[in-house]
mmCIF file of C-alpha atoms in Angstrom:
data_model
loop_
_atom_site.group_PDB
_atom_site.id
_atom_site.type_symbol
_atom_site.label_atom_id
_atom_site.label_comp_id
_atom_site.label_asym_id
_atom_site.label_seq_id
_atom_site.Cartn_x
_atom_site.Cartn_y
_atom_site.Cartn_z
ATOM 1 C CA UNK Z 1 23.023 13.079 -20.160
ATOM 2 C CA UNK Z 2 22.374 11.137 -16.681
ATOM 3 C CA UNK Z 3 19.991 8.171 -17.026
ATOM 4 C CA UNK Z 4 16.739 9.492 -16.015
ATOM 5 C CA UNK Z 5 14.562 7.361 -13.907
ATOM 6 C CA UNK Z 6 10.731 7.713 -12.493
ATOM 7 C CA UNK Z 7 10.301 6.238 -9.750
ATOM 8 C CA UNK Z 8 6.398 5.956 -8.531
ATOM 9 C CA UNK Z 9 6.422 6.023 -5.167
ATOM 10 C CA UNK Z 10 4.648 6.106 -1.700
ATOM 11 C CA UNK Z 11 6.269 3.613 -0.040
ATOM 12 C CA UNK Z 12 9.285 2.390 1.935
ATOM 13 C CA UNK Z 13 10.444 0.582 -0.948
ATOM 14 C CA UNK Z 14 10.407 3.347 -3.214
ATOM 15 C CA UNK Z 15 11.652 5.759 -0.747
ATOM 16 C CA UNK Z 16 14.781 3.173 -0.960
ATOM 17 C CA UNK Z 17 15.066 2.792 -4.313
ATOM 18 C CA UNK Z 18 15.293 6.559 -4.609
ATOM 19 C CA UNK Z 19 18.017 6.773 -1.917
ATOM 20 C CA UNK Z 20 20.287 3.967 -3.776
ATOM 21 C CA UNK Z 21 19.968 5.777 -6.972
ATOM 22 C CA UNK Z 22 20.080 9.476 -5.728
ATOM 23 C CA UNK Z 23 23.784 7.796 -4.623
ATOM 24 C CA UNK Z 24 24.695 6.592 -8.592
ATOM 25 C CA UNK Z 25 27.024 8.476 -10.380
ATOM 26 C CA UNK Z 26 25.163 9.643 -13.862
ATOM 27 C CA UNK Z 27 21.593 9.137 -12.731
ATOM 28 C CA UNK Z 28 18.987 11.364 -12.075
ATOM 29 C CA UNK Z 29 15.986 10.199 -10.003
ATOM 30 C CA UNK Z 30 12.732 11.733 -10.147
ATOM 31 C CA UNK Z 31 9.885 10.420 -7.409
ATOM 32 C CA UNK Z 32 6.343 10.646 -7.964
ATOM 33 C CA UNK Z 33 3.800 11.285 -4.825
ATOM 34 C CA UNK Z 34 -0.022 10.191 -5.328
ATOM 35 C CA UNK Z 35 -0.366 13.261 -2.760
ATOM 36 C CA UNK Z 36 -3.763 11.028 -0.992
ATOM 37 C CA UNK Z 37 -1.339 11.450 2.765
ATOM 38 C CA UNK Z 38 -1.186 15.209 4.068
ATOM 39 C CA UNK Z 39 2.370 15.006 4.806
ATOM 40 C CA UNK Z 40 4.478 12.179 3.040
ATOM 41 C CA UNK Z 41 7.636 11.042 3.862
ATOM 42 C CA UNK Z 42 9.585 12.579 0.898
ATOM 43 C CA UNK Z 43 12.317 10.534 -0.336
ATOM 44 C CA UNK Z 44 15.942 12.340 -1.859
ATOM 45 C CA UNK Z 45 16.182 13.776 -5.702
ATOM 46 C CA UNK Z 46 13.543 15.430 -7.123
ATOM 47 C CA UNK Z 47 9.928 14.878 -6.322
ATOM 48 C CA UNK Z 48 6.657 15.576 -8.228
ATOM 49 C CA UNK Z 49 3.284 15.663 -6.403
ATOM 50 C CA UNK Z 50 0.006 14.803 -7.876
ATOM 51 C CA UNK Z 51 -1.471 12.629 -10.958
ATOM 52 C CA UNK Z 52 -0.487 12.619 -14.462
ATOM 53 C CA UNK Z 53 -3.954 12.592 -15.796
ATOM 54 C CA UNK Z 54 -4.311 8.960 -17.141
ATOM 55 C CA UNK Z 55 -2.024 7.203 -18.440
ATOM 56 C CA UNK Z 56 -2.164 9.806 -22.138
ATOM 57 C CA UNK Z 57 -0.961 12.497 -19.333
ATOM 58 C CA UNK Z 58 1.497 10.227 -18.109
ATOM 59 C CA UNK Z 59 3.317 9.408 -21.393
ATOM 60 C CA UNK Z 60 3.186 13.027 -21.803
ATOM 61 C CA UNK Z 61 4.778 13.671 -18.735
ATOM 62 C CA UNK Z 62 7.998 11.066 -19.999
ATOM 63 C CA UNK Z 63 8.139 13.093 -23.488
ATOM 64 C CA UNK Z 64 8.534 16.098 -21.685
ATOM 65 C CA UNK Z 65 10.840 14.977 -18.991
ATOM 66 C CA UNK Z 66 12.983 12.662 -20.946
ATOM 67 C CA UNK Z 67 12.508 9.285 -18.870
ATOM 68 C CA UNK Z 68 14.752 6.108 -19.485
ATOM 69 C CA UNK Z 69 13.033 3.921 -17.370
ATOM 70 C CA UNK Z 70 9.965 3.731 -14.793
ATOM 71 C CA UNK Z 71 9.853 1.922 -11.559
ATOM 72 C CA UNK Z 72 6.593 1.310 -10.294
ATOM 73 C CA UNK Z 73 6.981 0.655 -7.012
ATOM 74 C CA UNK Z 74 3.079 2.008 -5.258
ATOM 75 C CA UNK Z 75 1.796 0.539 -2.641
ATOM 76 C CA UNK Z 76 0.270 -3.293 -4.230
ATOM 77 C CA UNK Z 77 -3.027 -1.692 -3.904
ATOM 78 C CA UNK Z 78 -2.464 1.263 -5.958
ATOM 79 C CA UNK Z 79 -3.777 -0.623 -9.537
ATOM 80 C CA UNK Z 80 -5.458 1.894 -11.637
ATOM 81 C CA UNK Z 81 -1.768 3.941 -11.810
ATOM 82 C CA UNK Z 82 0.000 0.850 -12.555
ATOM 83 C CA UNK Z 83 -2.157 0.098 -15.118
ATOM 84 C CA UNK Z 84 -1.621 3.876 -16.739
ATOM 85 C CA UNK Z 85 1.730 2.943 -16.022
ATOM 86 C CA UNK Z 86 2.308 0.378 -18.375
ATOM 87 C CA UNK Z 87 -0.072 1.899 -21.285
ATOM 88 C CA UNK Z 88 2.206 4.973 -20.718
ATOM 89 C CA UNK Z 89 5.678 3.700 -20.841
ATOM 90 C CA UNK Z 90 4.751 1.051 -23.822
ATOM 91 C CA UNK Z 91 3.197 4.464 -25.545
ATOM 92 C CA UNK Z 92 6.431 6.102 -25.040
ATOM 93 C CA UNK Z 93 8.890 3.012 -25.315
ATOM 94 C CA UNK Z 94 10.355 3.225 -21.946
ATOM 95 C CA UNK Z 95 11.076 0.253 -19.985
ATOM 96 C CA UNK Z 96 8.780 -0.376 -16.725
ATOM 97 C CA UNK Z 97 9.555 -2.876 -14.259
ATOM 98 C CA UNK Z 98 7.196 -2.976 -10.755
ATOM 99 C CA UNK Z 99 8.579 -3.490 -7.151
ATOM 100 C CA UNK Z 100 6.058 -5.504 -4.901
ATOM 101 C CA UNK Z 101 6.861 -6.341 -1.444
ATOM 102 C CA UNK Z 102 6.251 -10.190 -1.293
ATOM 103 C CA UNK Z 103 2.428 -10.752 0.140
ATOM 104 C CA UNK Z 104 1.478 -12.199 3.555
ATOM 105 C CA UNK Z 105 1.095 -16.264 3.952
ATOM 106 C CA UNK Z 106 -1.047 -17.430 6.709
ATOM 107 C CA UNK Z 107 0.491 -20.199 9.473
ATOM 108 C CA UNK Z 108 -0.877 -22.397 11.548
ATOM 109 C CA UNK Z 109 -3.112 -20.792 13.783
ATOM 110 C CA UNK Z 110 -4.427 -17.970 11.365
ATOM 111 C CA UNK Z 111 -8.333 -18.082 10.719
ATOM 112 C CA UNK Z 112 -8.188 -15.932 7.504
ATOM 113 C CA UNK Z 113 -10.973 -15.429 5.280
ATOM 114 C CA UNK Z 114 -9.746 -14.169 1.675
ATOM 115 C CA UNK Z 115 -11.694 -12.129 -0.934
ATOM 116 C CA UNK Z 116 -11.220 -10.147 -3.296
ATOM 117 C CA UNK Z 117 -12.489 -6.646 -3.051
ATOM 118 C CA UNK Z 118 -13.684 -4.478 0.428
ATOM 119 C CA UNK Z 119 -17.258 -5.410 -0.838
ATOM 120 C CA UNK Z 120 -16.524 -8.984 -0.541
ATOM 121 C CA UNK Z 121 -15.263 -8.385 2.942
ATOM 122 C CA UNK Z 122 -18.023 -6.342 4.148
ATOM 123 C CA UNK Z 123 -20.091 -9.034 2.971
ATOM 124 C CA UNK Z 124 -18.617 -11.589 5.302
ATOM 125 C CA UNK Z 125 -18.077 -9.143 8.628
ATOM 126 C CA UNK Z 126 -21.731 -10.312 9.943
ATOM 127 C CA UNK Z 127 -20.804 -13.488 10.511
ATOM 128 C CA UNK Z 128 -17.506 -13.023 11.570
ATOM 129 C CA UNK Z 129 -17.858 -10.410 14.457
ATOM 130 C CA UNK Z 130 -19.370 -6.983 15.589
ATOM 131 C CA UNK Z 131 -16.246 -5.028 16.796
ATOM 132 C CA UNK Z 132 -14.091 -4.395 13.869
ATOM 133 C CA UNK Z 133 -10.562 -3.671 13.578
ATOM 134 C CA UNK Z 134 -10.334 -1.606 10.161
ATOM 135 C CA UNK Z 135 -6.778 -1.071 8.799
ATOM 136 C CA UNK Z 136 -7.649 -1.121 5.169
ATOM 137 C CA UNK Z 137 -7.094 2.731 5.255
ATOM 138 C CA UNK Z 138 -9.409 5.907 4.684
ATOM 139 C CA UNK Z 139 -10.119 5.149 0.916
ATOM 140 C CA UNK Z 140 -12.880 2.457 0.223
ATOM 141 C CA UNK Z 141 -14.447 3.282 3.499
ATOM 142 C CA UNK Z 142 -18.054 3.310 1.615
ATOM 143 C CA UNK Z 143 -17.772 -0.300 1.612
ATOM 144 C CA UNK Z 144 -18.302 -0.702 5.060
ATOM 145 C CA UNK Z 145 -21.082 2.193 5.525
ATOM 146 C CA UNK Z 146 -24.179 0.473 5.572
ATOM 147 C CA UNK Z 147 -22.786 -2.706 8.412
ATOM 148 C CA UNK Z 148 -24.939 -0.319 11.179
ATOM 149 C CA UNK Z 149 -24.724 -3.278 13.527
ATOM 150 C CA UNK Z 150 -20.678 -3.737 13.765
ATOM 151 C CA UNK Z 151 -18.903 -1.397 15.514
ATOM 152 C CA UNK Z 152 -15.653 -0.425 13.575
ATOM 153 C CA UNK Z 153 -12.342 0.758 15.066
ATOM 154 C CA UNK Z 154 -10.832 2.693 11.842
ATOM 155 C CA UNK Z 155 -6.984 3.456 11.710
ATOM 156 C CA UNK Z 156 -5.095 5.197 9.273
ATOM 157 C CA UNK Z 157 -2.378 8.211 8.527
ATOM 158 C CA UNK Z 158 -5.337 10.656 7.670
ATOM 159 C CA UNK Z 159 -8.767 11.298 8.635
ATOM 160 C CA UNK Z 160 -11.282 9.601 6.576
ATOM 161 C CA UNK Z 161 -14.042 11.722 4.726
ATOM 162 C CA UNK Z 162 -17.700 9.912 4.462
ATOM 163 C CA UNK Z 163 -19.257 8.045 3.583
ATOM 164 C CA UNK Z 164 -18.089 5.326 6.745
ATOM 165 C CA UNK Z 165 -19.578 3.454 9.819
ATOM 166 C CA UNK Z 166 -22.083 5.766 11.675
ATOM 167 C CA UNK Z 167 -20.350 3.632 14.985
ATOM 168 C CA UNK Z 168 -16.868 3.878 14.204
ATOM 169 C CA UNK Z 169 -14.097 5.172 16.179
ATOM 170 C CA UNK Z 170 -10.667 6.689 13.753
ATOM 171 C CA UNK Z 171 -7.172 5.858 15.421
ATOM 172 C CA UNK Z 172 -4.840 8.284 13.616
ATOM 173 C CA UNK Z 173 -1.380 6.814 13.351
ATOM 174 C CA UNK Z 174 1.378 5.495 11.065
ATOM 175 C CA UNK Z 175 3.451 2.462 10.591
ATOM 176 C CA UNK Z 176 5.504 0.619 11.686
ATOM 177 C CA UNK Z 177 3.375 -1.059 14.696
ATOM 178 C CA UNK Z 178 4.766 -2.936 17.504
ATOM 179 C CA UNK Z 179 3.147 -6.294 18.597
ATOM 180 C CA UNK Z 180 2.613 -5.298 21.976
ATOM 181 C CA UNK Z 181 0.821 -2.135 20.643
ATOM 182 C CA UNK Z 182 -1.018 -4.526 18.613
ATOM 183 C CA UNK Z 183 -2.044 -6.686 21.310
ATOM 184 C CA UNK Z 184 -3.255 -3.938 23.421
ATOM 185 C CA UNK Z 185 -5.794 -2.159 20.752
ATOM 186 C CA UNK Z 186 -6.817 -5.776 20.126
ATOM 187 C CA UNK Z 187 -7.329 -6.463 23.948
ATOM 188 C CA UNK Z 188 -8.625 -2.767 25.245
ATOM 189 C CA UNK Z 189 -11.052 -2.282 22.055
ATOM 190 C CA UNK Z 190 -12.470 -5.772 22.711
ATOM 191 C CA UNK Z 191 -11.658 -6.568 18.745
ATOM 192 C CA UNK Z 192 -13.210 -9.840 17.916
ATOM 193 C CA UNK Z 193 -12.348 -9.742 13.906
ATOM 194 C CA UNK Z 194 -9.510 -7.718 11.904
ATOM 195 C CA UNK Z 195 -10.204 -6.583 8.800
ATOM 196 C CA UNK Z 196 -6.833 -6.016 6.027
ATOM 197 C CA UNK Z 197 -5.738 -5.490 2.613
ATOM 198 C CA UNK Z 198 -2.831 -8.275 1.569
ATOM 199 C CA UNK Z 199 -0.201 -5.552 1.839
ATOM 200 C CA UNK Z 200 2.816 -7.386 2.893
ATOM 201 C CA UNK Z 201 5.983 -6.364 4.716
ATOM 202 C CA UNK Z 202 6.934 -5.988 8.118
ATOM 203 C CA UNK Z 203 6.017 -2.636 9.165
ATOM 204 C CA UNK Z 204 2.171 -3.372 9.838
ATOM 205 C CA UNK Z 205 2.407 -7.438 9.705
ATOM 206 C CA UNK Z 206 2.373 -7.440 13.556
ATOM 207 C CA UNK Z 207 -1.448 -7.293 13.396
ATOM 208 C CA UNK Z 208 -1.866 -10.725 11.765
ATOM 209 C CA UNK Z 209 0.286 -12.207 14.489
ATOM 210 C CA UNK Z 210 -1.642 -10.294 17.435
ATOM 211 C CA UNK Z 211 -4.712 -11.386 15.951
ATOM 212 C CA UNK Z 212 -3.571 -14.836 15.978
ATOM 213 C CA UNK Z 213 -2.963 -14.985 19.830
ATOM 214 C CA UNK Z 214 -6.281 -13.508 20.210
ATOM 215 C CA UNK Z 215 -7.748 -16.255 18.151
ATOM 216 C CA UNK Z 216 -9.816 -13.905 16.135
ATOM 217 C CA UNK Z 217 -10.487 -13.981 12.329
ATOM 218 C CA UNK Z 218 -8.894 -12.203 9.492
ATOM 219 C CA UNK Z 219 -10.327 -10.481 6.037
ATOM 220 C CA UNK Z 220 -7.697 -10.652 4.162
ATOM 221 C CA UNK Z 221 -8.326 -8.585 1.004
ATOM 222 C CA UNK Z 222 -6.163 -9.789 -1.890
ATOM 223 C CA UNK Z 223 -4.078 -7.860 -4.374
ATOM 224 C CA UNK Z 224 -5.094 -6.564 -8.042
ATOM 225 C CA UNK Z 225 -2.781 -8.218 -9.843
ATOM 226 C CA UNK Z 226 0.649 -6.607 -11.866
ATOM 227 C CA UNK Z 227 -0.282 -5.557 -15.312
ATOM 228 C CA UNK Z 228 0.623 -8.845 -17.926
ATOM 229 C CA UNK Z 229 4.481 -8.564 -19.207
ATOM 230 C CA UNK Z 230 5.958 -6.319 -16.427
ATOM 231 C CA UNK Z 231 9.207 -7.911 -14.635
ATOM 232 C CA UNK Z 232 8.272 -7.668 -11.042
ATOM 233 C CA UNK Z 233 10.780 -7.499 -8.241
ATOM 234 C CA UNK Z 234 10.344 -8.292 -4.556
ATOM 235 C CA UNK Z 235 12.899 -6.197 -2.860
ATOM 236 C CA UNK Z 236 14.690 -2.953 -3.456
ATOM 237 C CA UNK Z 237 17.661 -4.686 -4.495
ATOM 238 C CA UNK Z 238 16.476 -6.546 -6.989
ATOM 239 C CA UNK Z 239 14.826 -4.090 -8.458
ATOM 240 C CA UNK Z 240 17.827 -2.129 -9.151
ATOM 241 C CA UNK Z 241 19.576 -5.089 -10.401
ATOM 242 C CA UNK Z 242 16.394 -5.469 -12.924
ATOM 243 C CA UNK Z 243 17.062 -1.849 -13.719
ATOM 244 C CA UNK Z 244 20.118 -2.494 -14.956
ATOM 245 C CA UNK Z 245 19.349 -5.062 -17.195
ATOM 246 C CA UNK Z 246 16.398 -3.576 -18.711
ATOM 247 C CA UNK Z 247 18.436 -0.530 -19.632
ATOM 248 C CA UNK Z 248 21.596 -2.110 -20.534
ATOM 249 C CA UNK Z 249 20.707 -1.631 -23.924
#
């Protein structure tokens, strides 16, 4: 029997990790879709759409579809499934490792203000600015639905439902972003603060350094942290190397 892996997925990295393993001989690759963006990239192998049900229905799920190890690799904001996750595959004794692109570090020149939830940074948007540049994406939006003062430029890969900003304007559109794309929604929307969940990577980082040259601030929302005893890697490649040695046995 092929070594079966589940790989939980939504993102670049996962649509890599699929693609190396999809080219393994004796290993099946199964990808898991949240199914929150209308039309997903889907990666190769087989692909699953939808939640599990908790994280009972997900140890269910690896019963039924005999899984030798789990990848978690969602996007770093995506905690309540890798919570279920980890109750799952410890239910089930699979192994589970997690794949986190590495987080953002400010530089000099960066006037970030970090918290730790979108309430915390629609608490401090007042007294930062009153046009804001939203890219936290459609879901928390509620957050931000009483700041009737700030005007909000909103942009994400699907149209948000309300509650949101009575004055807020919704850019559709999907990474990666250029810097001079950057530069110009900055410059025509007369953006004086950004607002942004730690997500890391390169494909919407151009932002942070627009916002820079602008001299405007930055909410930087920070991550939920990895559930306690799961090996994290930072890049596709290490992951896989991590797969191997928690299945070598």
């Amino acid at each position: 029997m092929p070594l079966h892996v589940l790989v939980l997925g939504g993102t670049t990295e996962a649509r890599r990790v699929a693609e190396s393993l999809v080219a393994l001989d004796g290993v099946r690759v199964t990808s898991s879709l949240a199914g929150r963006v209308a039309q997903p990239k889907l990666p190769p192998g087989e692909v699953r759409v939808g939640g599990f049900g908790g994280a009972e229905g997900m140890a269910d799920w690896l019963r039924a579809h005999p899984v030798d190890a789990v990848i978690d690799a969602t996007h770093p904001f995506a905690g309540t499934i890798s919570f279920n996750a980890a109750a799952a595959a410890a239910a089930v004794h699979v192994p589970l490792l997690a794949l986190r692109r590495p987080g953002w570090v400010p530089v000099e020149g960066d006037r970030w203000h970090v918290t730790d939830s979108l309430a915390g940074a629609a608490e401090l948007l007042p007294g930062l600015g009153s046009r804001v540049f939203l890219t936290t994406g459609r879901m928390g939006l509620a957050a931000f639905a009483a700041l009737d003062a700030l005007w909000f430029l909103m942009r994400s890969v699907d149209a948000p439902e309300a509650p949101y900003p009575v004055r807020m304007e919704v850019l559709l559109d999907r990474g990666p972003f250029s810097l001079e794309g950057e530069r110009e929604l900055i410059r025509r929307h007369r953006i004086d603060v950004l607002v942004t969940k730690d997500s890391g990577g390169d494909a919407t980082a151009p932002k942070l350094t627009a916002a820079r040259e602008a001299g405007i601030p930055v909410v930087v929302v920070g991550r939920p942290p990895v559930p306690p005893g799961v090996p994290v890697a930072g890049t596709p490649e290490e992951a896989l190397a991590l797969l191997r040695t928690v299945t070598s046995g």
